[in-house]
PDB file of C-alpha atoms and ligand atoms in Angstrom:
ATOM      1  CA  MET B   2     128.876  87.143 137.831  1.00  0.00           C
ATOM      2  CA  THR B   3     128.117  90.484 136.167  1.00  0.00           C
ATOM      3  CA  VAL B   4     126.418  90.252 132.786  1.00  0.00           C
ATOM      4  CA  TYR B   5     127.381  93.348 130.814  1.00  0.00           C
ATOM      5  CA  ARG B   6     124.550  94.452 128.539  1.00  0.00           C
ATOM      6  CA  VAL B   7     125.537  96.138 125.296  1.00  0.00           C
ATOM      7  CA  LEU B   8     123.214  98.176 123.096  1.00  0.00           C
ATOM      8  CA  TYR B   9     124.683  98.158 119.582  1.00  0.00           C
ATOM      9  CA  ARG B  10     123.620 100.689 116.965  1.00  0.00           C
ATOM     10  CA  GLY B  11     125.845 100.843 113.886  1.00  0.00           C
ATOM     11  CA  SER B  12     125.657 103.053 110.845  1.00  0.00           C
ATOM     12  CA  LEU B  13     122.625 101.371 109.231  1.00  0.00           C
ATOM     13  CA  SER B  14     119.879 103.916 108.619  1.00  0.00           C
ATOM     14  CA  SER B  15     117.350 102.366 106.279  1.00  0.00           C
ATOM     15  CA  CYS B  16     114.171 100.387 106.387  1.00  0.00           C
ATOM     16  CA  ASN B  17     112.132  98.348 103.969  1.00  0.00           C
ATOM     17  CA  TYR B  18     108.919  99.620 105.578  1.00  0.00           C
ATOM     18  CA  GLU B  19     107.410 103.087 105.348  1.00  0.00           C
ATOM     19  CA  CYS B  20     105.542 103.703 108.590  1.00  0.00           C
ATOM     20  CA  GLY B  21     104.056 107.173 108.473  1.00  0.00           C
ATOM     21  CA  TYR B  22     105.267 108.198 111.947  1.00  0.00           C
ATOM     22  CA  CYS B  23     108.899 107.122 111.463  1.00  0.00           C
ATOM     23  CA  PRO B  24     111.809 109.284 110.285  1.00  0.00           C
ATOM     24  CA  LEU B  25     113.467 106.185 108.786  1.00  0.00           C
ATOM     25  CA  ALA B  26     110.560 105.490 106.474  1.00  0.00           C
ATOM     26  CA  LYS B  27     111.512 105.589 102.808  1.00  0.00           C
ATOM     27  CA  THR B  28     115.232 105.809 103.597  1.00  0.00           C
ATOM     28  CA  ARG B  29     117.754 103.675 101.720  1.00  0.00           C
ATOM     29  CA  ASN B  30     121.443 103.091 102.304  1.00  0.00           C
ATOM     30  CA  THR B  31     123.786 102.891  99.329  1.00  0.00           C
ATOM     31  CA  ARG B  32     125.734  99.708  98.594  1.00  0.00           C
ATOM     32  CA  ASP B  33     128.885 101.355 100.019  1.00  0.00           C
ATOM     33  CA  GLU B  34     127.063 102.346 103.208  1.00  0.00           C
ATOM     34  CA  LEU B  35     125.772  98.818 103.662  1.00  0.00           C
ATOM     35  CA  GLN B  36     129.255  97.416 103.133  1.00  0.00           C
ATOM     36  CA  GLN B  37     130.603  99.786 105.751  1.00  0.00           C
ATOM     37  CA  ASP B  38     127.856  98.722 108.131  1.00  0.00           C
ATOM     38  CA  ALA B  39     128.648  95.030 107.448  1.00  0.00           C
ATOM     39  CA  HIS B  40     132.320  95.659 108.196  1.00  0.00           C
ATOM     40  CA  GLN B  41     131.431  97.430 111.448  1.00  0.00           C
ATOM     41  CA  VAL B  42     129.099  94.641 112.554  1.00  0.00           C
ATOM     42  CA  GLU B  43     131.708  91.971 111.791  1.00  0.00           C
ATOM     43  CA  ARG B  44     134.343  93.912 113.753  1.00  0.00           C
ATOM     44  CA  PHE B  45     131.970  94.233 116.686  1.00  0.00           C
ATOM     45  CA  VAL B  46     131.265  90.486 116.671  1.00  0.00           C
ATOM     46  CA  ASP B  47     135.028  89.817 116.596  1.00  0.00           C
ATOM     47  CA  TRP B  48     135.439  92.078 119.629  1.00  0.00           C
ATOM     48  CA  VAL B  49     132.655  90.234 121.489  1.00  0.00           C
ATOM     49  CA  ALA B  50     134.393  86.934 120.729  1.00  0.00           C
ATOM     50  CA  THR B  51     137.462  88.067 122.670  1.00  0.00           C
ATOM     51  CA  ALA B  52     135.796  90.317 125.282  1.00  0.00           C
ATOM     52  CA  GLY B  53     136.285  87.752 128.057  1.00  0.00           C
ATOM     53  CA  ARG B  54     133.128  88.801 129.945  1.00  0.00           C
ATOM     54  CA  SER B  55     129.608  87.493 130.195  1.00  0.00           C
ATOM     55  CA  LEU B  56     127.607  89.618 127.767  1.00  0.00           C
ATOM     56  CA  GLY B  57     124.060  90.324 126.654  1.00  0.00           C
ATOM     57  CA  ILE B  58     123.678  92.205 123.389  1.00  0.00           C
ATOM     58  CA  LEU B  59     120.728  94.065 121.944  1.00  0.00           C
ATOM     59  CA  PHE B  60     120.886  95.354 118.377  1.00  0.00           C
ATOM     60  CA  THR B  61     118.816  98.537 118.153  1.00  0.00           C
ATOM     61  CA  PRO B  62     119.288  99.555 114.512  1.00  0.00           C
ATOM     62  CA  TRP B  63     118.063 102.735 112.936  1.00  0.00           C
ATOM     63  CA  GLY B  64     115.784 100.872 110.578  1.00  0.00           C
ATOM     64  CA  GLU B  65     115.455  97.206 109.710  1.00  0.00           C
ATOM     65  CA  ALA B  66     118.516  94.993 110.007  1.00  0.00           C
ATOM     66  CA  VAL B  67     117.344  91.376 109.739  1.00  0.00           C
ATOM     67  CA  VAL B  68     116.686  91.864 105.999  1.00  0.00           C
ATOM     68  CA  HIS B  69     120.484  92.138 105.635  1.00  0.00           C
ATOM     69  CA  PRO B  70     122.506  88.897 105.619  1.00  0.00           C
ATOM     70  CA  HIS B  71     125.364  90.410 107.642  1.00  0.00           C
ATOM     71  CA  TYR B  72     123.070  90.921 110.635  1.00  0.00           C
ATOM     72  CA  ARG B  73     121.687  87.409 110.351  1.00  0.00           C
ATOM     73  CA  ARG B  74     125.233  86.004 110.276  1.00  0.00           C
ATOM     74  CA  ALA B  75     126.180  88.147 113.282  1.00  0.00           C
ATOM     75  CA  LEU B  76     123.180  87.016 115.322  1.00  0.00           C
ATOM     76  CA  VAL B  77     123.866  83.341 114.634  1.00  0.00           C
ATOM     77  CA  ARG B  78     127.562  83.679 115.407  1.00  0.00           C
ATOM     78  CA  LEU B  79     126.956  85.593 118.629  1.00  0.00           C
ATOM     79  CA  SER B  80     124.247  83.182 119.769  1.00  0.00           C
ATOM     80  CA  ARG B  81     126.765  80.339 119.625  1.00  0.00           C
ATOM     81  CA  MET B  82     129.378  81.995 121.820  1.00  0.00           C
ATOM     82  CA  PRO B  83     129.336  80.433 125.309  1.00  0.00           C
ATOM     83  CA  HIS B  84     129.859  83.742 127.116  1.00  0.00           C
ATOM     84  CA  VAL B  85     126.986  85.481 125.270  1.00  0.00           C
ATOM     85  CA  GLN B  86     124.103  85.000 127.652  1.00  0.00           C
ATOM     86  CA  ARG B  87     121.628  86.674 125.298  1.00  0.00           C
ATOM     87  CA  VAL B  88     121.607  88.306 121.876  1.00  0.00           C
ATOM     88  CA  ALA B  89     118.448  90.047 120.709  1.00  0.00           C
ATOM     89  CA  ILE B  90     117.421  92.429 117.947  1.00  0.00           C
ATOM     90  CA  GLN B  91     114.638  94.875 117.309  1.00  0.00           C
ATOM     91  CA  THR B  92     113.043  93.849 114.017  1.00  0.00           C
ATOM     92  CA  ASN B  93     109.872  94.151 111.977  1.00  0.00           C
ATOM     93  CA  LEU B  94     110.301  90.403 111.298  1.00  0.00           C
ATOM     94  CA  SER B  95     110.073  90.788 107.513  1.00  0.00           C
ATOM     95  CA  GLY B  96     113.497  89.270 106.761  1.00  0.00           C
ATOM     96  CA  HIS B  97     114.503  85.700 105.953  1.00  0.00           C
ATOM     97  CA  LEU B  98     114.293  83.754 109.174  1.00  0.00           C
ATOM     98  CA  ASP B  99     115.459  80.341 107.937  1.00  0.00           C
ATOM     99  CA  ASP B 100     119.092  81.390 108.498  1.00  0.00           C
ATOM    100  CA  PHE B 101     118.449  81.180 112.240  1.00  0.00           C
ATOM    101  CA  SER B 102     117.935  77.415 112.193  1.00  0.00           C
ATOM    102  CA  SER B 103     121.555  76.971 113.288  1.00  0.00           C
ATOM    103  CA  ALA B 104     121.422  79.623 116.042  1.00  0.00           C
ATOM    104  CA  GLY B 105     121.901  78.933 119.738  1.00  0.00           C
ATOM    105  CA  ARG B 106     118.319  78.555 121.050  1.00  0.00           C
ATOM    106  CA  ASN B 107     119.088  79.674 124.584  1.00  0.00           C
ATOM    107  CA  ALA B 108     120.778  82.890 123.560  1.00  0.00           C
ATOM    108  CA  LEU B 109     118.954  84.260 120.517  1.00  0.00           C
ATOM    109  CA  ALA B 110     115.660  86.131 120.933  1.00  0.00           C
ATOM    110  CA  PHE B 111     113.689  88.724 118.988  1.00  0.00           C
ATOM    111  CA  TRP B 112     112.079  92.031 119.886  1.00  0.00           C
ATOM    112  CA  ALA B 113     109.568  91.942 117.031  1.00  0.00           C
ATOM    113  CA  THR B 114     107.222  94.756 116.070  1.00  0.00           C
ATOM    114  CA  TYR B 115     104.048  94.552 114.006  1.00  0.00           C
ATOM    115  CA  HIS B 116     103.244  97.435 111.648  1.00  0.00           C
ATOM    116  CA  PRO B 117      99.648  97.106 110.418  1.00  0.00           C
ATOM    117  CA  THR B 118     100.036  99.580 107.550  1.00  0.00           C
ATOM    118  CA  GLN B 119     103.058  97.750 106.133  1.00  0.00           C
ATOM    119  CA  THR B 120     102.227  94.060 106.157  1.00  0.00           C
ATOM    120  CA  THR B 121      99.274  91.773 106.663  1.00  0.00           C
ATOM    121  CA  LEU B 122      98.532  90.085 109.935  1.00  0.00           C
ATOM    122  CA  ALA B 123      98.636  86.726 108.145  1.00  0.00           C
ATOM    123  CA  ARG B 124     102.181  87.323 106.906  1.00  0.00           C
ATOM    124  CA  PHE B 125     103.378  88.575 110.282  1.00  0.00           C
ATOM    125  CA  ILE B 126     101.887  85.556 112.064  1.00  0.00           C
ATOM    126  CA  ARG B 127     103.539  83.239 109.502  1.00  0.00           C
ATOM    127  CA  GLN B 128     106.894  84.743 110.464  1.00  0.00           C
ATOM    128  CA  CYS B 129     106.066  84.246 114.135  1.00  0.00           C
ATOM    129  CA  ARG B 130     105.245  80.598 113.453  1.00  0.00           C
ATOM    130  CA  LYS B 131     108.665  80.156 111.844  1.00  0.00           C
ATOM    131  CA  LEU B 132     110.329  81.387 115.037  1.00  0.00           C
ATOM    132  CA  GLU B 133     108.186  79.010 117.067  1.00  0.00           C
ATOM    133  CA  GLU B 134     109.051  76.077 114.800  1.00  0.00           C
ATOM    134  CA  MET B 135     112.734  76.868 115.399  1.00  0.00           C
ATOM    135  CA  ARG B 136     112.007  77.219 119.160  1.00  0.00           C
ATOM    136  CA  LEU B 137     113.230  80.793 119.161  1.00  0.00           C
ATOM    137  CA  ARG B 138     111.715  83.159 121.700  1.00  0.00           C
ATOM    138  CA  TYR B 139     110.240  86.556 120.858  1.00  0.00           C
ATOM    139  CA  SER B 140     108.063  89.374 122.102  1.00  0.00           C
ATOM    140  CA  VAL B 141     105.784  91.434 119.860  1.00  0.00           C
ATOM    141  CA  GLY B 142     105.217  95.166 120.106  1.00  0.00           C
ATOM    142  CA  VAL B 143     102.595  97.285 118.375  1.00  0.00           C
ATOM    143  CA  VAL B 144     101.883 101.008 118.502  1.00  0.00           C
ATOM    144  CA  GLY B 145      98.787 101.613 120.599  1.00  0.00           C
ATOM    145  CA  LEU B 146      96.936 103.933 118.228  1.00  0.00           C
ATOM    146  CA  ARG B 147      93.201 103.801 118.730  1.00  0.00           C
ATOM    147  CA  GLU B 148      92.600 102.997 115.067  1.00  0.00           C
ATOM    148  CA  ASN B 149      94.702  99.843 115.620  1.00  0.00           C
ATOM    149  CA  PHE B 150      92.614  98.452 118.462  1.00  0.00           C
ATOM    150  CA  ASP B 151      90.694  95.858 116.403  1.00  0.00           C
ATOM    151  CA  THR B 152      93.938  94.689 114.843  1.00  0.00           C
ATOM    152  CA  ILE B 153      95.631  94.539 118.239  1.00  0.00           C
ATOM    153  CA  ALA B 154      92.805  92.363 119.594  1.00  0.00           C
ATOM    154  CA  GLU B 155      93.092  90.040 116.590  1.00  0.00           C
ATOM    155  CA  LEU B 156      96.879  89.913 116.925  1.00  0.00           C
ATOM    156  CA  ARG B 157      96.502  88.903 120.582  1.00  0.00           C
ATOM    157  CA  ARG B 158      94.046  86.160 119.597  1.00  0.00           C
ATOM    158  CA  ARG B 159      96.420  84.739 117.001  1.00  0.00           C
ATOM    159  CA  LEU B 160      99.619  84.801 119.049  1.00  0.00           C
ATOM    160  CA  PRO B 161     100.258  81.919 121.451  1.00  0.00           C
ATOM    161  CA  PRO B 162      99.443  82.874 125.076  1.00  0.00           C
ATOM    162  CA  ASP B 163     103.094  82.526 126.065  1.00  0.00           C
ATOM    163  CA  VAL B 164     104.121  85.273 123.628  1.00  0.00           C
ATOM    164  CA  TYR B 165     104.115  88.664 125.343  1.00  0.00           C
ATOM    165  CA  LEU B 166     102.354  91.357 123.281  1.00  0.00           C
ATOM    166  CA  TRP B 167     103.321  94.808 124.490  1.00  0.00           C
ATOM    167  CA  ILE B 168     101.794  98.143 123.615  1.00  0.00           C
ATOM    168  CA  ASN B 169     103.913 101.080 122.605  1.00  0.00           C
ATOM    169  CA  CYS B 170     101.761 103.880 124.007  1.00  0.00           C
ATOM    170  CA  PHE B 171     100.959 107.095 122.241  1.00  0.00           C
ATOM    171  CA  LYS B 172     102.295 109.673 124.675  1.00  0.00           C
ATOM    172  CA  ASN B 173     102.064 112.983 122.782  1.00  0.00           C
ATOM    173  CA  ASP B 174      98.600 113.833 124.092  1.00  0.00           C
ATOM    174  CA  PRO B 175      97.864 112.941 127.749  1.00  0.00           C
ATOM    175  CA  ARG B 176      94.137 112.944 126.949  1.00  0.00           C
ATOM    176  CA  TYR B 177      94.469 110.609 123.941  1.00  0.00           C
ATOM    177  CA  TYR B 178      93.219 107.497 125.771  1.00  0.00           C
ATOM    178  CA  ARG B 179      89.787 107.331 127.355  1.00  0.00           C
ATOM    179  CA  ALA B 180      89.212 105.161 130.421  1.00  0.00           C
ATOM    180  CA  ASP B 181      87.769 102.344 128.311  1.00  0.00           C
ATOM    181  CA  ASP B 182      90.752 102.553 125.941  1.00  0.00           C
ATOM    182  CA  LEU B 183      93.095 102.026 128.882  1.00  0.00           C
ATOM    183  CA  SER B 184      91.002  99.088 130.129  1.00  0.00           C
ATOM    184  CA  PHE B 185      91.356  97.482 126.713  1.00  0.00           C
ATOM    185  CA  LEU B 186      95.096  98.102 126.552  1.00  0.00           C
ATOM    186  CA  ARG B 187      95.626  96.723 130.055  1.00  0.00           C
ATOM    187  CA  GLU B 188      93.831  93.541 129.092  1.00  0.00           C
ATOM    188  CA  ILE B 189      96.263  93.106 126.201  1.00  0.00           C
ATOM    189  CA  ASP B 190      99.370  94.258 128.073  1.00  0.00           C
ATOM    190  CA  PRO B 191      99.104  94.307 131.878  1.00  0.00           C
ATOM    191  CA  TYR B 192     102.325  96.330 132.002  1.00  0.00           C
ATOM    192  CA  VAL B 193     101.221  99.008 129.569  1.00  0.00           C
ATOM    193  CA  ASP B 194     101.228 101.718 132.239  1.00  0.00           C
ATOM    194  CA  LEU B 195     104.967 101.316 132.662  1.00  0.00           C
ATOM    195  CA  ASN B 196     105.496 102.879 129.253  1.00  0.00           C
ATOM    196  CA  ARG B 197     102.944 105.675 129.534  1.00  0.00           C
ATOM    197  CA  VAL B 198     105.446 107.667 131.547  1.00  0.00           C
ATOM    198  CA  ASP B 199     108.402 109.886 130.702  1.00  0.00           C
ATOM    199  CA  TYR B 200     110.429 109.065 133.795  1.00  0.00           C
ATOM    200  CA  PRO B 201     112.151 111.988 135.507  1.00  0.00           C
ATOM    201  CA  SER B 202     115.775 110.970 135.390  1.00  0.00           C
ATOM    202  CA  ARG B 203     118.221 113.800 136.053  1.00  0.00           C
ATOM    203  CA  GLY B 204     120.399 112.683 138.925  1.00  0.00           C
ATOM    204  CA  ALA B 205     118.878 109.205 138.993  1.00  0.00           C
ATOM    205  CA  THR B 206     121.191 106.246 139.439  1.00  0.00           C
ATOM    206  CA  CYS B 207     121.361 104.157 136.292  1.00  0.00           C
ATOM    207  CA  ARG B 208     123.177 101.023 135.215  1.00  0.00           C
ATOM    208  CA  ALA B 209     123.958 102.803 131.920  1.00  0.00           C
ATOM    209  CA  GLY B 210     127.688 103.465 131.864  1.00  0.00           C
ATOM    210  CA  ASP B 211     128.295 100.775 134.483  1.00  0.00           C
ATOM    211  CA  SER B 212     126.996  97.311 133.591  1.00  0.00           C
ATOM    212  CA  VAL B 213     125.125  98.591 130.497  1.00  0.00           C
ATOM    213  CA  PHE B 214     126.628 100.565 127.649  1.00  0.00           C
ATOM    214  CA  SER B 215     125.952 101.689 124.112  1.00  0.00           C
ATOM    215  CA  VAL B 216     128.342 100.993 121.231  1.00  0.00           C
ATOM    216  CA  ASP B 217     128.250 102.629 117.816  1.00  0.00           C
ATOM    217  CA  GLY B 218     129.684 101.375 114.539  1.00  0.00           C
ATOM    218  CA  HIS B 219     133.105 102.852 115.274  1.00  0.00           C
ATOM    219  CA  GLY B 220     133.271 101.203 118.676  1.00  0.00           C
ATOM    220  CA  ASN B 221     132.611 104.424 120.606  1.00  0.00           C
ATOM    221  CA  VAL B 222     130.993 103.774 123.971  1.00  0.00           C
ATOM    222  CA  ARG B 223     128.430 105.959 125.700  1.00  0.00           C
ATOM    223  CA  PRO B 224     126.268 105.159 128.733  1.00  0.00           C
ATOM    224  CA  CYS B 225     123.154 104.720 126.597  1.00  0.00           C
ATOM    225  CA  HIS B 226     121.827 105.858 123.239  1.00  0.00           C
ATOM    226  CA  PHE B 227     120.372 108.989 124.847  1.00  0.00           C
ATOM    227  CA  VAL B 228     123.399 110.373 126.660  1.00  0.00           C
ATOM    228  CA  ASP B 229     126.032 111.896 124.417  1.00  0.00           C
ATOM    229  CA  ARG B 230     129.039 111.506 126.700  1.00  0.00           C
ATOM    230  CA  GLN B 231     131.761 109.242 125.368  1.00  0.00           C
ATOM    231  CA  ILE B 232     133.278 106.862 127.898  1.00  0.00           C
ATOM    232  CA  GLY B 233     135.831 105.222 125.618  1.00  0.00           C
ATOM    233  CA  ASN B 234     136.170 102.933 122.631  1.00  0.00           C
ATOM    234  CA  ILE B 235     135.998  99.153 122.656  1.00  0.00           C
ATOM    235  CA  TYR B 236     138.698  98.862 119.971  1.00  0.00           C
ATOM    236  CA  ARG B 237     141.122 101.182 121.742  1.00  0.00           C
ATOM    237  CA  ASP B 238     140.452 100.880 125.465  1.00  0.00           C
ATOM    238  CA  ASN B 239     139.890  98.236 128.090  1.00  0.00           C
ATOM    239  CA  ILE B 240     136.332  99.426 128.256  1.00  0.00           C
ATOM    240  CA  PHE B 241     135.428  97.366 131.312  1.00  0.00           C
ATOM    241  CA  ALA B 242     137.998  99.316 133.346  1.00  0.00           C
ATOM    242  CA  LEU B 243     136.289 102.584 132.352  1.00  0.00           C
ATOM    243  CA  LEU B 244     132.792 101.581 133.428  1.00  0.00           C
ATOM    244  CA  ALA B 245     131.581 102.915 136.776  1.00  0.00           C
ATOM    245  CA  PRO B 246     128.324 103.836 138.537  1.00  0.00           C
ATOM    246  CA  ARG B 247     126.864 106.997 137.090  1.00  0.00           C
ATOM    247  CA  THR B 248     123.823 109.222 137.408  1.00  0.00           C
ATOM    248  CA  CYS B 249     121.693 110.374 134.511  1.00  0.00           C
ATOM    249  CA  PRO B 250     122.222 113.872 133.089  1.00  0.00           C
ATOM    250  CA  ASN B 251     118.965 113.916 131.124  1.00  0.00           C
ATOM    251  CA  VAL B 252     115.720 115.457 132.301  1.00  0.00           C
ATOM    252  CA  THR B 253     113.650 112.384 131.443  1.00  0.00           C
ATOM    253  CA  CYS B 254     114.134 108.821 130.263  1.00  0.00           C
ATOM    254  CA  GLU B 255     111.406 108.005 127.805  1.00  0.00           C
ATOM    255  CA  CYS B 256     112.289 104.744 126.128  1.00  0.00           C
ATOM    256  CA  HIS B 257     112.102 101.196 127.439  1.00  0.00           C
ATOM    257  CA  ILE B 258     115.634 100.375 126.225  1.00  0.00           C
ATOM    258  CA  GLY B 259     116.835 103.091 128.612  1.00  0.00           C
ATOM    259  CA  TYR B 260     114.687 103.153 131.714  1.00  0.00           C
ATOM    260  CA  VAL B 261     114.564  99.376 132.008  1.00  0.00           C
ATOM    261  CA  HIS B 262     118.131  99.722 133.329  1.00  0.00           C
ATOM    262  CA  ARG B 263     117.162 102.092 136.143  1.00  0.00           C
ATOM    263  CA  PRO B 264     117.634 100.240 139.467  1.00  0.00           C
ATOM    264  CA  ASP B 265     114.940 102.314 141.204  1.00  0.00           C
ATOM    265  CA  LEU B 266     112.289 101.069 138.775  1.00  0.00           C
ATOM    266  CA  ASP B 267     113.174  97.463 139.639  1.00  0.00           C
ATOM    267  CA  LEU B 268     112.372  96.210 136.157  1.00  0.00           C
ATOM    268  CA  TYR B 269     115.178  93.644 136.173  1.00  0.00           C
ATOM    269  CA  TRP B 270     113.069  91.843 138.740  1.00  0.00           C
ATOM    270  CA  LEU B 271     110.139  91.868 136.295  1.00  0.00           C
ATOM    271  CA  PHE B 272     112.055  90.836 133.188  1.00  0.00           C
ATOM    272  CA  GLY B 273     114.761  88.659 134.740  1.00  0.00           C
ATOM    273  CA  ASP B 274     117.191  87.301 132.151  1.00  0.00           C
ATOM    274  CA  ASN B 275     114.850  88.426 129.342  1.00  0.00           C
ATOM    275  CA  VAL B 276     115.353  92.146 129.872  1.00  0.00           C
ATOM    276  CA  LEU B 277     116.851  92.725 126.410  1.00  0.00           C
ATOM    277  CA  GLU B 278     114.111  91.032 124.408  1.00  0.00           C
ATOM    278  CA  ARG B 279     111.385  92.527 126.601  1.00  0.00           C
ATOM    279  CA  ILE B 280     109.766  89.331 127.793  1.00  0.00           C
ATOM    280  CA  PRO B 281     108.601  89.407 131.426  1.00  0.00           C
ATOM    281  CA  ALA B 282     110.028  86.476 133.378  1.00  0.00           C
ATOM    282  CA  GLY B 283     107.360  83.852 133.900  1.00  0.00           C
ATOM    283  CA  TRP B 284     104.992  85.326 131.292  1.00  0.00           C
ATOM    284  CA  PRO B 285     101.991  84.784 130.970  1.00  0.00           C
ATOM    285  CA  LEU B 286     102.020  84.914 134.757  1.00  0.00           C
ATOM    286  CA  VAL B 287     101.334  88.567 135.642  1.00  0.00           C
ATOM    287  CA  GLN B 288     103.139  90.321 138.500  1.00  0.00           C
ATOM    288  CA  PRO B 289     100.505  92.684 140.022  1.00  0.00           C
ATOM    289  CA  ALA B 290     103.185  94.856 141.653  1.00  0.00           C
ATOM    290  CA  PHE B 291     104.265  95.979 138.179  1.00  0.00           C
ATOM    291  CA  THR B 292     100.916  96.711 136.599  1.00  0.00           C
ATOM    292  CA  GLN B 293     101.114 100.416 137.479  1.00  0.00           C
ATOM    293  CA  ALA B 294     103.589 103.067 136.400  1.00  0.00           C
ATOM    294  CA  ARG B 295     106.432 103.511 138.846  1.00  0.00           C
ATOM    295  CA  THR B 296     106.082 107.282 138.902  1.00  0.00           C
ATOM    296  CA  ALA B 297     106.291 107.522 142.675  1.00  0.00           C
ATOM    297  CA  VAL B 298     109.727 105.943 142.649  1.00  0.00           C
ATOM    298  CA  GLY B 299     110.996 108.078 139.795  1.00  0.00           C
ATOM    299  CA  SER B 300     109.667 111.297 141.281  1.00  0.00           C
ATOM    300  CA  ALA B 301     111.187 110.534 144.633  1.00  0.00           C
ATOM    301  CA  ARG B 302     114.628 110.114 143.088  1.00  0.00           C
ATOM    302  CA  CYS B 303     114.452 113.053 140.729  1.00  0.00           C
ATOM    303  CA  PRO B 304     111.772 115.641 141.489  1.00  0.00           C
ATOM    304  CA  CYS B 305     112.692 118.056 138.691  1.00  0.00           C
ATOM    305  CA  GLN B 306     109.871 118.451 136.195  1.00  0.00           C
ATOM    306  CA  GLU B 307     111.634 120.693 133.747  1.00  0.00           C
ATOM    307  CA  LYS B 308     110.415 119.213 130.529  1.00  0.00           C
TER     308      LYS B 308
HETATM  309  S1  SF4 X 426     109.456  99.261 110.582  1.00  0.00           S
HETATM  310 FE1  SF4 X 426     110.310 100.477 112.250  1.00  0.00          FE
HETATM  311  S2  SF4 X 426     112.158 101.447 111.406  1.00  0.00           S
HETATM  312 FE2  SF4 X 426     110.920 100.724 109.676  1.00  0.00          FE
HETATM  313  S3  SF4 X 426     109.684 102.477 109.029  1.00  0.00           S
HETATM  314 FE3  SF4 X 426     108.445 101.273 110.482  1.00  0.00          FE
HETATM  315  S4  SF4 X 426     108.828 102.187 112.527  1.00  0.00           S
HETATM  316 FE4  SF4 X 426     110.461 102.907 111.107  1.00  0.00          FE
HETATM  317  S1  SF4 X 427     118.112 107.008 132.887  1.00  0.00           S
HETATM  318 FE1  SF4 X 427     117.808 106.619 130.706  1.00  0.00          FE
HETATM  319  S2  SF4 X 427     118.694 108.374 129.637  1.00  0.00           S
HETATM  320 FE2  SF4 X 427     119.494 108.351 131.728  1.00  0.00          FE
HETATM  321  S3  SF4 X 427     121.436 107.229 131.623  1.00  0.00           S
HETATM  322 FE3  SF4 X 427     119.831 105.765 132.185  1.00  0.00          FE
HETATM  323  S4  SF4 X 427     119.170 104.883 130.240  1.00  0.00           S
HETATM  324 FE4  SF4 X 427     120.286 106.763 129.761  1.00  0.00          FE
END
């Protein structure tokens, strides 16, 4: 049975953290904006309840959502729906986690990120322990800046071995990492090379727009967050009838939440049912076939290098 994977990004655009590299740092939504976002999220959850399909849902907010009660309520409610195979959220893990004690353990998972300039390692690990006590699964991501390497090593030591720690590579300068830097990063994250690449994508076959789609706060559907072509609207259309195989119009696909859905990269095989929360199936078992970037595959499908 097809599991449709939905990437939801509503109107939220604020964060309680102030990471120097992030455009959302120091942004705040007004009370009215938050109320509108809460209404949109609730409407989306109501739609999921009646969608009649097997679904996986990843919340990819602009900013931090778990600090807001309406997202916590939505996650718990979705996790308890029998046809929701998975519901996950990208979060800095700073919010109240106790609300998840009544969540469906099989469905709910977290794509957590650690931000060393914004919180202490001790506090972040305490939040991780809470998830473990509730038997909720999570991955942890951290930006692979060289000045973070000691912290990354300590984070790896303090996380349980069965928690996948992934590195968000710095890609702006191809000479940024020395050979010994890459050796270190590969010890932490054997799959780090997969995200050192901007995958050529124009003309590539992609599940986005077919079994994967992006939904905004108004219910508008696009193939993914990076392709601005509206397919329909979940509140107006039978969206499942409008989905179909498509090819990518963009020159490159640069973000895991996009390229993970490219059939030619075969990453569903690596992540299995955990594709939304970014946990490799069978982790900490490492799949050697995936420890190198899949550039050969991407280049073969789409040779244009126009970037
Ligand atoms: S926690 Fe994430 S969204 Fe918030 S400021 Fe940092 S990078 Fe941006
Ligand atoms: S390859 Fe990436 S950018 Fe292109 S449609 Fe797929 S997810 Fe979107």
